[in-house]
């Protein structure tokens, strides 16, 4: 239990009284105003205890309408620990307390407060009644409020602390036992193999044995919860999937393993969990509690699976808003209702059933039996959420009708598998197979839910990559991808994109209907989704997008946990797609909340609006390039000279550069990049040895095993990727070559050594013909243009390989020359068309190197960046043609100066800095991790040295979201990779003061860059 540190002289207490005094001075005495001061005090205390303050908290009561309490302090398991009701000075507080209790307000740990008085109730009795105009009494009341714990809570917190490591340990023991029994328990081997084949045919053909073992473990560890907490003793008999798994468990326990004995050490944990759940009055509270228990404990041994499917449970205000909005749309556009016969409804990614149960509450009770048995559908691919969803939906039906009836509308199936044209094989059970086949033939009218959001596996060693779907991948490719002008379309592989494509196709089959998804919001504005936006407006008549913001990657000033409604890093939107039977041209309506709103404010908005009709929508007019959000975009941008196009790369169009490319994508940066060449060589030799050993063993393996199960997962020896596994399967070996160690630019002004090998580097793109040899690094240059998309526009010239995330984000590289892969046959990369355009514009002769430097200067122009800011976020730059020869020459000269500063940054003079030494420390030039002082005038270099006197102008030169100097501070630190243990140390034994000198040089580069940029003439 967290201890509250609160004293009468603390700032929060003083601010409380100051706030009351201000209200008194203004003559404000009504409750809504004066309660703000006490709320701020409670919010301060909640931060200390790591609880969340929730204003206007809905107090749920079994079988009754919820009550609204002014505030509640909610713990990490989403259980309210304390309540607060505010009154003004004119109220008779004791009488108001009795009125609230008569209405059914909680009697456990609730404080009733007016500006001069507080009454605290705990365990259904009054604990104190005090004058809180006295600071001592105020502090005492608040401390007592936050210190209260019922016995069930004390038991639960003790169990949490004791067993937070034991659950994963028990899971590991179960896996070990299962693997032992698979060796010599014939009945279990037979049952396990049969079940594994069923799982692969039902869920994922690439499902590993380890994933099947995990399903058994999840069932064993959680089955008791469903029986005891949900009071469903017949759970394993009634649920068609649980029944099948129990047969495998029976075979596992047939010889020497006792389920009860094995789980006995966890009895206290389960007992505490059950007792804590019993104190929750409302079933939905129990459901929320158990969802959180699942996230915190039982997902702990299923992190890889959770990451693959992107499990994030949908907050109730979002669910409520979406369900009510669908009901409104059905009535307004179709003259129908969720309750109407013929309106088939599905949540294709049901999770724990929140959307379906909420839809059931929206329906008429008289319609529910028919809808429940015939027209309500949902799918889930993960076992535990499937169990929970089944029970939640069945319980909701019982609550609404008074009758228990198994829910036959849920399928354990991968929704994307339904798109495959092949005949479905046996899917777990005959009954589940029949349900799936029936669903495939159903004409759906409403598709609602929260699709999975995970686009990429972070590390192939995790063996949790998203599977490929032949039909769905093809549908995305032939529509969204085909009609996109973007070069980088990786984001279209995100499962939520497949979900929207699948849902769109199902509505197209039905000829009318509604899709309501809460998803990643990047499809609304990012350039790579232009083809998707085109098809959405072709497929639907009405599109409503309520953008809830929260994209931490685009706005680093906000926090995922505080501002994002899911607590994640990507932006979130609620999307309503409507197709009418008399289909016409699509219309797009958009609304966006303030990005700096906290998630509680966003939830309040959804609750106050109720449904989509109360939202203030703005109809947007998409442009010809399928940009939906065109605010700030300049209409003349398409008329400028394109730096590069796909058509020119294919030899069929005109642009300034013939070729452009992404940077090097290794998928194992910690292994193939390093400041130290000797350490890099050792790392590479280790990974090559491990990889080649796998090639030898693979070549002698017959029949060929599953590659994911075959490879060694030891992250200290190797880092796997899809490409490396493919090379393994092809029997390709790697030889160490000194010539493969090359110069590379990992981040701005951060040069490292890179081991570039076509097998060990996942994607080289076209870079091998840009810098094919060390010699080309002395003559070729390349302009890196970053981040049309997430971050601020960036540009920097390099003379070696840039990493794919050079600016912390993907970018494109435009070289001066290209070559053959052996370094011969140097070719100009500036097109003849570019020369013609510039010569015609300035009415004089120009050369391609001049054009190259003109472009570099133009990309730095403050006028250009400000005017075309919105355009540059969506697509590659286009360059204004020079108006006169003098203007052209001025930009060329500036471009040459900028190129010298940025390429030869290590040769620039040092800006003089004051070196402040710590007299108590010995001389030390070594860096571990630097940091800026709060006023940004000095860098704490280490505990011996501080570098002071940094001019504020140094921070004006920015690359993305950081200044050049901040890139140095961020990258020049000793870093140990958490997975591999590899150390990357920027300190140089041959030049101990290198980093100190580099800081001074980068300040010079920054100042001189801004001086040059500010002197540019108008474009």
mmCIF file with all atom_site columns, C-alpha atoms in Angstrom, residues 701-788:
data_model
loop_
_atom_site.group_PDB
_atom_site.id
_atom_site.type_symbol
_atom_site.label_atom_id
_atom_site.label_alt_id
_atom_site.label_comp_id
_atom_site.label_asym_id
_atom_site.label_entity_id
_atom_site.label_seq_id
_atom_site.pdbx_PDB_ins_code
_atom_site.Cartn_x
_atom_site.Cartn_y
_atom_site.Cartn_z
_atom_site.occupancy
_atom_site.B_iso_or_equiv
_atom_site.pdbx_formal_charge
_atom_site.auth_seq_id
_atom_site.auth_comp_id
_atom_site.auth_asym_id
_atom_site.auth_atom_id
_atom_site.pdbx_PDB_model_num
ATOM 1  C CA . UNK A 1 701 ? 18.329 -31.979 -41.797 1.00 0.00 ? 701 UNK A CA 1
ATOM 2  C CA . UNK A 1 702 ? 15.828 -34.232 -43.553 1.00 0.00 ? 702 UNK A CA 1
ATOM 3  C CA . UNK A 1 703 ? 12.968 -33.710 -43.666 1.00 0.00 ? 703 UNK A CA 1
ATOM 4  C CA . UNK A 1 704 ? 13.377 -29.948 -43.397 1.00 0.00 ? 704 UNK A CA 1
ATOM 5  C CA . UNK A 1 705 ? 12.033 -28.698 -40.050 1.00 0.00 ? 705 UNK A CA 1
ATOM 6  C CA . UNK A 1 706 ? 10.027 -25.515 -39.497 1.00 0.00 ? 706 UNK A CA 1
ATOM 7  C CA . UNK A 1 707 ? 12.628 -22.739 -39.678 1.00 0.00 ? 707 UNK A CA 1
ATOM 8  C CA . UNK A 1 708 ? 11.195 -20.792 -36.734 1.00 0.00 ? 708 UNK A CA 1
ATOM 9  C CA . UNK A 1 709 ? 11.459 -23.843 -34.476 1.00 0.00 ? 709 UNK A CA 1
ATOM 10 C CA . UNK A 1 710 ? 14.897 -24.749 -35.872 1.00 0.00 ? 710 UNK A CA 1
ATOM 11 C CA . UNK A 1 711 ? 16.790 -21.531 -35.221 1.00 0.00 ? 711 UNK A CA 1
ATOM 12 C CA . UNK A 1 712 ? 18.575 -20.858 -31.944 1.00 0.00 ? 712 UNK A CA 1
ATOM 13 C CA . UNK A 1 713 ? 17.054 -18.026 -29.920 1.00 0.00 ? 713 UNK A CA 1
ATOM 14 C CA . UNK A 1 714 ? 20.210 -17.043 -28.015 1.00 0.00 ? 714 UNK A CA 1
ATOM 15 C CA . UNK A 1 715 ? 20.258 -13.270 -28.544 1.00 0.00 ? 715 UNK A CA 1
ATOM 16 C CA . UNK A 1 716 ? 23.848 -13.069 -27.308 1.00 0.00 ? 716 UNK A CA 1
ATOM 17 C CA . UNK A 1 717 ? 24.971 -15.053 -30.371 1.00 0.00 ? 717 UNK A CA 1
ATOM 18 C CA . UNK A 1 718 ? 22.723 -13.952 -33.197 1.00 0.00 ? 718 UNK A CA 1
ATOM 19 C CA . UNK A 1 719 ? 19.872 -11.673 -34.175 1.00 0.00 ? 719 UNK A CA 1
ATOM 20 C CA . UNK A 1 720 ? 17.451 -13.293 -36.607 1.00 0.00 ? 720 UNK A CA 1
ATOM 21 C CA . UNK A 1 721 ? 15.339 -11.558 -39.221 1.00 0.00 ? 721 UNK A CA 1
ATOM 22 C CA . UNK A 1 722 ? 13.038 -12.795 -41.937 1.00 0.00 ? 722 UNK A CA 1
ATOM 23 C CA . UNK A 1 723 ? 15.728 -12.212 -44.552 1.00 0.00 ? 723 UNK A CA 1
ATOM 24 C CA . UNK A 1 724 ? 18.400 -14.046 -42.588 1.00 0.00 ? 724 UNK A CA 1
ATOM 25 C CA . UNK A 1 725 ? 16.093 -17.036 -42.129 1.00 0.00 ? 725 UNK A CA 1
ATOM 26 C CA . UNK A 1 726 ? 15.431 -17.045 -45.866 1.00 0.00 ? 726 UNK A CA 1
ATOM 27 C CA . UNK A 1 727 ? 19.197 -17.082 -46.539 1.00 0.00 ? 727 UNK A CA 1
ATOM 28 C CA . UNK A 1 728 ? 19.522 -19.968 -44.080 1.00 0.00 ? 728 UNK A CA 1
ATOM 29 C CA . UNK A 1 729 ? 16.866 -21.949 -45.928 1.00 0.00 ? 729 UNK A CA 1
ATOM 30 C CA . UNK A 1 730 ? 18.729 -21.317 -49.191 1.00 0.00 ? 730 UNK A CA 1
ATOM 31 C CA . UNK A 1 731 ? 21.967 -22.590 -47.671 1.00 0.00 ? 731 UNK A CA 1
ATOM 32 C CA . UNK A 1 732 ? 23.865 -19.334 -48.130 1.00 0.00 ? 732 UNK A CA 1
ATOM 33 C CA . UNK A 1 733 ? 27.006 -18.957 -45.992 1.00 0.00 ? 733 UNK A CA 1
ATOM 34 C CA . UNK A 1 734 ? 28.658 -15.700 -44.901 1.00 0.00 ? 734 UNK A CA 1
ATOM 35 C CA . UNK A 1 735 ? 32.378 -15.010 -45.101 1.00 0.00 ? 735 UNK A CA 1
ATOM 36 C CA . UNK A 1 736 ? 33.999 -12.272 -43.038 1.00 0.00 ? 736 UNK A CA 1
ATOM 37 C CA . UNK A 1 737 ? 35.679 -9.617  -45.196 1.00 0.00 ? 737 UNK A CA 1
ATOM 38 C CA . UNK A 1 738 ? 37.577 -6.581  -43.934 1.00 0.00 ? 738 UNK A CA 1
ATOM 39 C CA . UNK A 1 739 ? 36.428 -4.666  -47.007 1.00 0.00 ? 739 UNK A CA 1
ATOM 40 C CA . UNK A 1 740 ? 32.811 -5.000  -45.831 1.00 0.00 ? 740 UNK A CA 1
ATOM 41 C CA . UNK A 1 741 ? 33.528 -2.609  -42.944 1.00 0.00 ? 741 UNK A CA 1
ATOM 42 C CA . UNK A 1 742 ? 32.408 0.745   -44.248 1.00 0.00 ? 742 UNK A CA 1
ATOM 43 C CA . UNK A 1 743 ? 31.825 4.312   -43.183 1.00 0.00 ? 743 UNK A CA 1
ATOM 44 C CA . UNK A 1 744 ? 28.205 5.021   -42.248 1.00 0.00 ? 744 UNK A CA 1
ATOM 45 C CA . UNK A 1 745 ? 26.095 7.829   -40.848 1.00 0.00 ? 745 UNK A CA 1
ATOM 46 C CA . UNK A 1 746 ? 23.868 6.286   -38.211 1.00 0.00 ? 746 UNK A CA 1
ATOM 47 C CA . UNK A 1 747 ? 22.237 9.546   -37.110 1.00 0.00 ? 747 UNK A CA 1
ATOM 48 C CA . UNK A 1 748 ? 22.977 13.221  -37.907 1.00 0.00 ? 748 UNK A CA 1
ATOM 49 C CA . UNK A 1 749 ? 26.652 13.977  -37.260 1.00 0.00 ? 749 UNK A CA 1
ATOM 50 C CA . UNK A 1 750 ? 27.099 10.487  -35.802 1.00 0.00 ? 750 UNK A CA 1
ATOM 51 C CA . UNK A 1 751 ? 29.558 8.542   -37.916 1.00 0.00 ? 751 UNK A CA 1
ATOM 52 C CA . UNK A 1 752 ? 30.045 4.843   -37.130 1.00 0.00 ? 752 UNK A CA 1
ATOM 53 C CA . UNK A 1 753 ? 31.534 1.778   -38.744 1.00 0.00 ? 753 UNK A CA 1
ATOM 54 C CA . UNK A 1 754 ? 29.074 -0.485  -40.540 1.00 0.00 ? 754 UNK A CA 1
ATOM 55 C CA . UNK A 1 755 ? 29.574 -4.095  -41.605 1.00 0.00 ? 755 UNK A CA 1
ATOM 56 C CA . UNK A 1 756 ? 27.695 -4.197  -44.885 1.00 0.00 ? 756 UNK A CA 1
ATOM 57 C CA . UNK A 1 757 ? 26.969 -7.691  -46.129 1.00 0.00 ? 757 UNK A CA 1
ATOM 58 C CA . UNK A 1 758 ? 23.977 -8.532  -48.356 1.00 0.00 ? 758 UNK A CA 1
ATOM 59 C CA . UNK A 1 759 ? 23.005 -11.419 -46.074 1.00 0.00 ? 759 UNK A CA 1
ATOM 60 C CA . UNK A 1 760 ? 23.459 -9.662  -42.726 1.00 0.00 ? 760 UNK A CA 1
ATOM 61 C CA . UNK A 1 761 ? 21.805 -6.437  -43.885 1.00 0.00 ? 761 UNK A CA 1
ATOM 62 C CA . UNK A 1 762 ? 18.068 -6.982  -44.262 1.00 0.00 ? 762 UNK A CA 1
ATOM 63 C CA . UNK A 1 763 ? 17.492 -4.350  -46.949 1.00 0.00 ? 763 UNK A CA 1
ATOM 64 C CA . UNK A 1 764 ? 20.168 -2.398  -48.813 1.00 0.00 ? 764 UNK A CA 1
ATOM 65 C CA . UNK A 1 765 ? 17.672 -0.952  -51.311 1.00 0.00 ? 765 UNK A CA 1
ATOM 66 C CA . UNK A 1 766 ? 19.663 0.921   -54.016 1.00 0.00 ? 766 UNK A CA 1
ATOM 67 C CA . UNK A 1 767 ? 22.484 2.013   -51.718 1.00 0.00 ? 767 UNK A CA 1
ATOM 68 C CA . UNK A 1 768 ? 25.055 -0.476  -53.128 1.00 0.00 ? 768 UNK A CA 1
ATOM 69 C CA . UNK A 1 769 ? 25.134 1.591   -56.346 1.00 0.00 ? 769 UNK A CA 1
ATOM 70 C CA . UNK A 1 770 ? 25.334 4.884   -54.438 1.00 0.00 ? 770 UNK A CA 1
ATOM 71 C CA . UNK A 1 771 ? 28.407 4.107   -52.327 1.00 0.00 ? 771 UNK A CA 1
ATOM 72 C CA . UNK A 1 772 ? 29.653 0.802   -53.781 1.00 0.00 ? 772 UNK A CA 1
ATOM 73 C CA . UNK A 1 773 ? 33.246 1.226   -52.570 1.00 0.00 ? 773 UNK A CA 1
ATOM 74 C CA . UNK A 1 774 ? 35.280 3.242   -50.098 1.00 0.00 ? 774 UNK A CA 1
ATOM 75 C CA . UNK A 1 775 ? 36.639 5.258   -53.018 1.00 0.00 ? 775 UNK A CA 1
ATOM 76 C CA . UNK A 1 776 ? 33.166 6.542   -53.906 1.00 0.00 ? 776 UNK A CA 1
ATOM 77 C CA . UNK A 1 777 ? 32.853 8.036   -50.422 1.00 0.00 ? 777 UNK A CA 1
ATOM 78 C CA . UNK A 1 778 ? 35.533 10.566  -51.410 1.00 0.00 ? 778 UNK A CA 1
ATOM 79 C CA . UNK A 1 779 ? 33.655 11.869  -54.465 1.00 0.00 ? 779 UNK A CA 1
ATOM 80 C CA . UNK A 1 780 ? 29.963 11.139  -54.099 1.00 0.00 ? 780 UNK A CA 1
ATOM 81 C CA . UNK A 1 781 ? 27.492 13.092  -52.000 1.00 0.00 ? 781 UNK A CA 1
ATOM 82 C CA . UNK A 1 782 ? 23.880 12.405  -51.131 1.00 0.00 ? 782 UNK A CA 1
ATOM 83 C CA . UNK A 1 783 ? 21.041 14.552  -49.809 1.00 0.00 ? 783 UNK A CA 1
ATOM 84 C CA . UNK A 1 784 ? 18.967 12.817  -47.126 1.00 0.00 ? 784 UNK A CA 1
ATOM 85 C CA . UNK A 1 785 ? 15.411 14.133  -46.989 1.00 0.00 ? 785 UNK A CA 1
ATOM 86 C CA . UNK A 1 786 ? 13.398 13.056  -43.964 1.00 0.00 ? 786 UNK A CA 1
ATOM 87 C CA . UNK A 1 787 ? 10.290 12.589  -42.687 1.00 0.00 ? 787 UNK A CA 1
ATOM 88 C CA . UNK A 1 788 ? 7.402  13.362  -44.863 1.00 0.00 ? 788 UNK A CA 1
#
